[in-house]
C-alpha positions as a printed NumPy array, in Angstrom:
array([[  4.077,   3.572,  30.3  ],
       [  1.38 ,   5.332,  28.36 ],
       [  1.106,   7.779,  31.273],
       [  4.678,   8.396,  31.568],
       [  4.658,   9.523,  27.764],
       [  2.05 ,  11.882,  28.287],
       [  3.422,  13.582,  30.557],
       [  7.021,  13.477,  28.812],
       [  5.978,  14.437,  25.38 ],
       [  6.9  ,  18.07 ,  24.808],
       [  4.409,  18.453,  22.516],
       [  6.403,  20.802,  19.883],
       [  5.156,  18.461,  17.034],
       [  4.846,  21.305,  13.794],
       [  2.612,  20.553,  11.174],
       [  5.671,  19.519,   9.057],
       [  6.049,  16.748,  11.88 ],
       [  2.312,  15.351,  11.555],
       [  3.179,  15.39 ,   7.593],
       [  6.258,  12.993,   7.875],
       [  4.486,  10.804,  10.35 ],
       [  1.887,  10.286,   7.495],
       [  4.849,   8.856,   5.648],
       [  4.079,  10.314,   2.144],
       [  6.531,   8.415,   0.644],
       [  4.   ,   5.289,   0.883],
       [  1.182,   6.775,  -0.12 ],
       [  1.839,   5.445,  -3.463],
       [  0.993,   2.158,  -2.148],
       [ -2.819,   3.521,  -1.434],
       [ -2.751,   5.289,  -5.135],
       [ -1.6  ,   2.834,  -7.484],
       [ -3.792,   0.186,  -6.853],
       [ -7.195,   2.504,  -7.642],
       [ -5.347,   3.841, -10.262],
       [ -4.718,   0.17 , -11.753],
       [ -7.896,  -1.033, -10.575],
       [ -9.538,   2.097, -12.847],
       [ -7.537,   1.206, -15.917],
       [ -9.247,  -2.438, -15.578],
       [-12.056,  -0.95 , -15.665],
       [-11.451,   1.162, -18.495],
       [-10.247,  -1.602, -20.405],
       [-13.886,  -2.411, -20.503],
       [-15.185,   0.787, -20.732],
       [-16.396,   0.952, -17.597],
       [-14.361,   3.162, -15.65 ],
       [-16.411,   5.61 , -13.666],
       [-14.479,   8.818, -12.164],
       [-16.528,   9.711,  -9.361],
       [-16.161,   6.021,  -7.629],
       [-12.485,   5.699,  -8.349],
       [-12.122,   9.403,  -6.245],
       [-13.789,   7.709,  -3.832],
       [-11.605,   4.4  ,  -4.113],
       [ -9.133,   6.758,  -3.764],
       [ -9.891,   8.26 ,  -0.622],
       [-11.016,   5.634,   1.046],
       [ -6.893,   4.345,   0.243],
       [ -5.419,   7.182,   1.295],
       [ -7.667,   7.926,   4.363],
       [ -6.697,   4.001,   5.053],
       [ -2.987,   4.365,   4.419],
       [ -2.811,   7.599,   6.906],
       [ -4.38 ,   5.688,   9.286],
       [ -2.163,   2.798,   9.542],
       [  0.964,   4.581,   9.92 ],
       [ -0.553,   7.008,  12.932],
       [ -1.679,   3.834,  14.251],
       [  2.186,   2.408,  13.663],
       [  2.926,   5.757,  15.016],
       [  1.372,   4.824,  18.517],
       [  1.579,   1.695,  18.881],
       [  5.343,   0.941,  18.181],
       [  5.93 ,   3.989,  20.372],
       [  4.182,   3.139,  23.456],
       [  5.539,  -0.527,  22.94 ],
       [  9.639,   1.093,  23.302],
       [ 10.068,  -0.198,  19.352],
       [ 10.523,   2.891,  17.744],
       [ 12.968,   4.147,  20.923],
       [ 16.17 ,   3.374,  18.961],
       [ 15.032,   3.929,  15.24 ],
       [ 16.392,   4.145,  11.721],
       [ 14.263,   6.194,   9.879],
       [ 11.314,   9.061,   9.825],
       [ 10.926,  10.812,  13.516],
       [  7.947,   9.083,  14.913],
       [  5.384,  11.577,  16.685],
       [  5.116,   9.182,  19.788],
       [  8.447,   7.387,  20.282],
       [ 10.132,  11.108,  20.03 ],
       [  7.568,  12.629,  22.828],
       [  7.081,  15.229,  19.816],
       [  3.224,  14.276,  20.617],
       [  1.258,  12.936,  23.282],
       [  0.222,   9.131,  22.458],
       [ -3.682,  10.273,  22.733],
       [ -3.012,  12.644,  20.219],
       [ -1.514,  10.09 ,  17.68 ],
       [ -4.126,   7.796,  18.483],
       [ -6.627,  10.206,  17.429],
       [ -5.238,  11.243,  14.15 ],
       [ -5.143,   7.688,  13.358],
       [ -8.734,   6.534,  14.442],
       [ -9.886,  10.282,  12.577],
       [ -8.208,   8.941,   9.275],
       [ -9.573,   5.435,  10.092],
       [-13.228,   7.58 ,  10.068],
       [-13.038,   8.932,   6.978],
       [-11.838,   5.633,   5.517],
       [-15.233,   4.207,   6.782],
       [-17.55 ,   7.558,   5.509],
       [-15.984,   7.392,   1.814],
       [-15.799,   3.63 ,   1.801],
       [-19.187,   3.37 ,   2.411],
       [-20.806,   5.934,   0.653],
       [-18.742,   3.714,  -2.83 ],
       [-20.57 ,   0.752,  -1.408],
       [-23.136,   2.379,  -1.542],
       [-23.209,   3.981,  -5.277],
       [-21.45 ,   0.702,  -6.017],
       [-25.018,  -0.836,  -5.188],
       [-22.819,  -3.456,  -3.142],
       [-23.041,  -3.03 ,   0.408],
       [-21.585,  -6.008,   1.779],
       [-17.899,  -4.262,   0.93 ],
       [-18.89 ,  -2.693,   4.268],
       [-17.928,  -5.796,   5.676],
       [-14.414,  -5.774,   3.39 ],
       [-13.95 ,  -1.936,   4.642],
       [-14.3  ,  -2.773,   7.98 ],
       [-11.757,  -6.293,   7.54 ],
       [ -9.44 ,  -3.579,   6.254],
       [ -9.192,  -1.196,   9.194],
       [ -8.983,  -4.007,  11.647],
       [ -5.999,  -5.173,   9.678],
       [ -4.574,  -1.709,   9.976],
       [ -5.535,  -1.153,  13.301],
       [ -4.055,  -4.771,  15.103],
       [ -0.736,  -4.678,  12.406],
       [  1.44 ,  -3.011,  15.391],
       [ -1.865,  -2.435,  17.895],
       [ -3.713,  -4.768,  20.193],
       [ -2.129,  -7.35 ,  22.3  ],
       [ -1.245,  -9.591,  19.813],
       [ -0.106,  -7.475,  16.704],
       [  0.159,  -9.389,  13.751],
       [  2.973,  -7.007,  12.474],
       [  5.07 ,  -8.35 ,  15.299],
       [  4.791, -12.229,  13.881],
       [  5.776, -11.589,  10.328],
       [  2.591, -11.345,   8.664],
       [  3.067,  -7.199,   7.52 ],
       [  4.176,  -8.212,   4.553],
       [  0.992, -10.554,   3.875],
       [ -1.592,  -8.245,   5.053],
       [  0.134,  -5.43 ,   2.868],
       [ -0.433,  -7.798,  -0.323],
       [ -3.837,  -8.67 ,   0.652],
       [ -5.337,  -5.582,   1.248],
       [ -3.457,  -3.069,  -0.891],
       [ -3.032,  -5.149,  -4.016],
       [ -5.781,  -7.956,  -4.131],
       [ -8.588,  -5.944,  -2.071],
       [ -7.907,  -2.486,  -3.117],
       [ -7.107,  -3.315,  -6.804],
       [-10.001,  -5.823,  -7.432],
       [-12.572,  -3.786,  -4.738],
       [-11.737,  -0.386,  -7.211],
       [-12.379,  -2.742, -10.467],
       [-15.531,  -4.151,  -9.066],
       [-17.526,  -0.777,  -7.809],
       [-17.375,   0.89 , -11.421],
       [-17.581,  -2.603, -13.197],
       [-19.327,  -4.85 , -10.991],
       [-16.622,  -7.752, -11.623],
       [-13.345,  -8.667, -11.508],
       [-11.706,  -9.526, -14.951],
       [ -8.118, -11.831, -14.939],
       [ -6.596,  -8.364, -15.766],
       [ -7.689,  -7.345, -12.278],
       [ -6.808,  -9.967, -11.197],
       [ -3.206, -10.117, -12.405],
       [ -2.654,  -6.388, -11.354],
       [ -3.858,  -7.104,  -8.124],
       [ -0.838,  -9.716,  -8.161],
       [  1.354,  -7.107,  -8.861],
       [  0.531,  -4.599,  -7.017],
       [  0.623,  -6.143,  -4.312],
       [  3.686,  -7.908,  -4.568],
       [  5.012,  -4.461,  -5.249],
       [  4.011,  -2.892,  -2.224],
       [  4.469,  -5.46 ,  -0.365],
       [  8.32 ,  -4.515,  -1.47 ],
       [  8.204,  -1.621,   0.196],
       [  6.555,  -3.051,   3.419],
       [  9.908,  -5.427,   3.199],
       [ 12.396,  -3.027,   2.421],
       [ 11.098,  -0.801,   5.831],
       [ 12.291,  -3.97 ,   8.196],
       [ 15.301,  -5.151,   6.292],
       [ 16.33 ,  -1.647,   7.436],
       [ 14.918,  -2.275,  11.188],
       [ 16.461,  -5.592,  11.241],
       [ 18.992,  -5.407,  13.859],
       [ 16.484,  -2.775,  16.188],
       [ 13.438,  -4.874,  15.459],
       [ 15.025,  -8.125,  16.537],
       [ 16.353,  -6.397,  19.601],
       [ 12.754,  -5.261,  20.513],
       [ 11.509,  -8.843,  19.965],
       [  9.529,  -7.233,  16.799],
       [  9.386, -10.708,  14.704],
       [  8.903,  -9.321,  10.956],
       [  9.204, -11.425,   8.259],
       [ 12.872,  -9.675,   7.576],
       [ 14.035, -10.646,  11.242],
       [ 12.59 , -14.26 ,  10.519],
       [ 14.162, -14.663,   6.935],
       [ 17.41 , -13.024,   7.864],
       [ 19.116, -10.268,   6.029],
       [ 20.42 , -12.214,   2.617],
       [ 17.095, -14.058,   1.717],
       [ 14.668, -10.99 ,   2.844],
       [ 17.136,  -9.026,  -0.297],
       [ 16.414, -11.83 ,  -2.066],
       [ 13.053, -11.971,  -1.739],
       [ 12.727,  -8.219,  -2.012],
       [ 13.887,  -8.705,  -5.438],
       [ 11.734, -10.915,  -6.357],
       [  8.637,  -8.518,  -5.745],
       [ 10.381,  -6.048,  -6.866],
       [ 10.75 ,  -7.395, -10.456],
       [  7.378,  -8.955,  -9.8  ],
       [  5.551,  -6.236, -11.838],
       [  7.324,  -6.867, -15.456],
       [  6.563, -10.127, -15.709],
       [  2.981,  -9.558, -14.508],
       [  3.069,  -6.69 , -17.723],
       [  4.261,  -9.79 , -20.264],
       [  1.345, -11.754, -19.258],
       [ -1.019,  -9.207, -19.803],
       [  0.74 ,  -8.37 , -23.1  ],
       [ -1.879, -10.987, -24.413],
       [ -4.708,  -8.671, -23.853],
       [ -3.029,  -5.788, -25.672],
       [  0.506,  -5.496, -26.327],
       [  0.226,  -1.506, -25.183],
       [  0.729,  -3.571, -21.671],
       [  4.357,  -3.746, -22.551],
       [  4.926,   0.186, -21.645],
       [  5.254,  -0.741, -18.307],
       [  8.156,  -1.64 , -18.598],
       [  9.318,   1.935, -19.342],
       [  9.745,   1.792, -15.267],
       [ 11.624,  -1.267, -14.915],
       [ 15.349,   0.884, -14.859],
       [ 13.82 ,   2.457, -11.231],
       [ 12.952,  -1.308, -10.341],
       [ 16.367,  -2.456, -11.325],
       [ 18.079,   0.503,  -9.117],
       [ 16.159,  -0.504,  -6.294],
       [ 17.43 ,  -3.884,  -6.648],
       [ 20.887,  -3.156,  -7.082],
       [ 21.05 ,  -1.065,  -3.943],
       [ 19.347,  -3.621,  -2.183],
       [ 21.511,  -6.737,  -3.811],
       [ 24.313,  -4.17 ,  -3.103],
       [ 24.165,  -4.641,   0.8  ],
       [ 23.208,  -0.986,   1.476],
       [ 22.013,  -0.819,   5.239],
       [ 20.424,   1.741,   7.636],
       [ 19.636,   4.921,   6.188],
       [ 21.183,   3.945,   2.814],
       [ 17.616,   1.898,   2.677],
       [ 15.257,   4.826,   3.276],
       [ 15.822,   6.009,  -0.479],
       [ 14.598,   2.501,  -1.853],
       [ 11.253,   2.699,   0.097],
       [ 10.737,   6.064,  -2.338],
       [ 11.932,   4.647,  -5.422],
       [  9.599,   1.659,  -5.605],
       [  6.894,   3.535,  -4.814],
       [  7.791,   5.278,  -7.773],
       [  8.241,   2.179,  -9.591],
       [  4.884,   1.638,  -8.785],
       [  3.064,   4.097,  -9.039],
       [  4.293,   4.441, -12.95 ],
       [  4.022,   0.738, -13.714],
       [  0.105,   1.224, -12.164],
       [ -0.515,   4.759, -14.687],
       [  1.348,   3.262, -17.815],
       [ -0.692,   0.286, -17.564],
       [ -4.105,   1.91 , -16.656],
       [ -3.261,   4.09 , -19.881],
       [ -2.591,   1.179, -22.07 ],
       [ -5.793,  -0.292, -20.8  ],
       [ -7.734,   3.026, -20.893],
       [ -6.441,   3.34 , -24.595],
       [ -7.269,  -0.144, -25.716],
       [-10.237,   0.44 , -24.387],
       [-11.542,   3.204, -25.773],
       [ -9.967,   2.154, -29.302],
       [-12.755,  -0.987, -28.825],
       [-15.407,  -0.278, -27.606],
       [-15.29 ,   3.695, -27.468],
       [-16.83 ,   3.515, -31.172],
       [-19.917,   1.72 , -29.832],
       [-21.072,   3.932, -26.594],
       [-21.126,   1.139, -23.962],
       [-19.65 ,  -1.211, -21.911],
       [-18.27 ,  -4.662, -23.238],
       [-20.863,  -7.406, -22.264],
       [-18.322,  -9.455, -19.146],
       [-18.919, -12.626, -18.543],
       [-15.276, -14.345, -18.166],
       [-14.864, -12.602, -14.591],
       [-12.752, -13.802, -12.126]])
């Protein structure tokens, strides 16, 4: 099949093309997680720029990666040959599949060169191991023989490692723990994201269930994978009123709950098809401000504590 492809594609694929197959529009799932992660930090005065660049990078190098490698491997699989959504590079012919492949597997590169040059200033080199956990995971979500993506487990690894991993990870290289603030973003985040993930096959039901793609949407069924959406959806807020103990500033948050709500509605609402492609961009707003309101707040509180004094707060109630 793979040869077939190759010598379909018509290789026309513009820059513009490779762009959209990156899927910008969930690259706020690789960026608010650092950024939260950093505000932990903060909290305890011990954010440190250069490694949450890196964090970053290492994110969005990761997040490229996985949707090339979606890219590919959903197109040389026939999955993405009757699809709702962004033009896919392979399933189009706009590119040959070797070329997809490539981008991904470049992105998955840098991933591995930032993450563990962090491990490295982190003085913690057995996130190597983590890194490399994390670009299987991307790698075998639609690839492989067996792709995990396929059984209804996106929605799981999405949680796992871009909210707990890449939340806590960016708390621990600047602060060398993980405080129950880190850990409660992490929570969020990744419920969050894992929103997003969610929203993506609710809209693929019908063609994903068709293609024998199993995601958790197919399994749930349409009415409890809205439900459920709105649960992580709202996820976030409530998250913000627990940590409202640490400093009340935590309660800003909320400021994006009315994009949250929206999503909901329009989810709750039964839109379908294309009418969904507009939520995957407004949680990742939702997001992305709940993760830079709250990093503030924490960066603020902070700085109002322990600025005064020059150092980091002594830790020792780590998670």
């Amino acid at each position: 099949m793979m040869e077939a492809m190759n010598q379909t594609a018509t290789q026309t694929a513009t820059l513009r093309d490779w762009w959209e197959a990156a899927r910008p529009h969930t690259w706020p799932n690789a960026f608010a997680p650092v950024i939260a992660g950093t505000g932990v930090a903060a909290l305890y005065f011990q954010a440190h720029p250069g490694r949450a660049v890196l964090a970053l990078l290492v994110a969005w190098a990761l997040i490229i990666g996985v949707n090339y490698a979606n890219d590919y491997s959903d197109g040389i699989r026939g999955t993405d040959d009757d699809r709702t959504g962004p033009t896919r590079l392979t399933g189009s012919g706009l590119a040959k599949p070797e070329h997809v492949k490539l981008a991904a597997f470049i992105a998955f590169g840098a991933a591995a060169v930032f993450g563990v040059v962090l491990s490295a200033m982190a003085g913690a080199m057995w996130l190597v191991i983590v890194g490399a956990l994390c670009i299987a995971a991307a790698w075998f979500y639609t690839g492989g023989d067996s792709p995990y993506g396929y059984s209804g487990l996106g929605e799981v690894s999405v949680f796992i490692f871009f909210g707990l991993v890449a939340v806590m990870g960016t708390e621990y290289t600047q602060s060398g723990h993980v405080s129950w603030e880190g850990f409660l973003c992490a929570l969020a985040i990744g419920a969050i994201s894992a929103s997003v993930n969610l929203a993506n096959n609710i809209r693929d039901i019908p063609t994903d269930a068709a293609a024998g793609k199993r995601t958790l949407a197919v399994r749930l069924g349409d009415d409890r994978s809205r439900t459920l959406f709105c649960v992580l959806t709202l996820f976030p807020f409530f998250i913000s009123l627990v940590l409202a103990m640490t400093t009340v500033a935590s309660l800003a948050a909320l400021v994006a709950l009315p994009l949250a709500v929206a999503s909901v509605l329009k989810v709750r609402g039964g839109a379908s098809g294309k009418e969904l492609i507009p939520v995957l961009g407004m949680n990742g707003k939702t997001m992305l401000a709940w993760a830079i309101v709250t990093a503030v707040a924490f960066a603020w509180f902070g700085w109002e504590f322990w600025g005064g004094v020059g150092e980091a707060v002594p830790y020792t109630a780590g998670v």
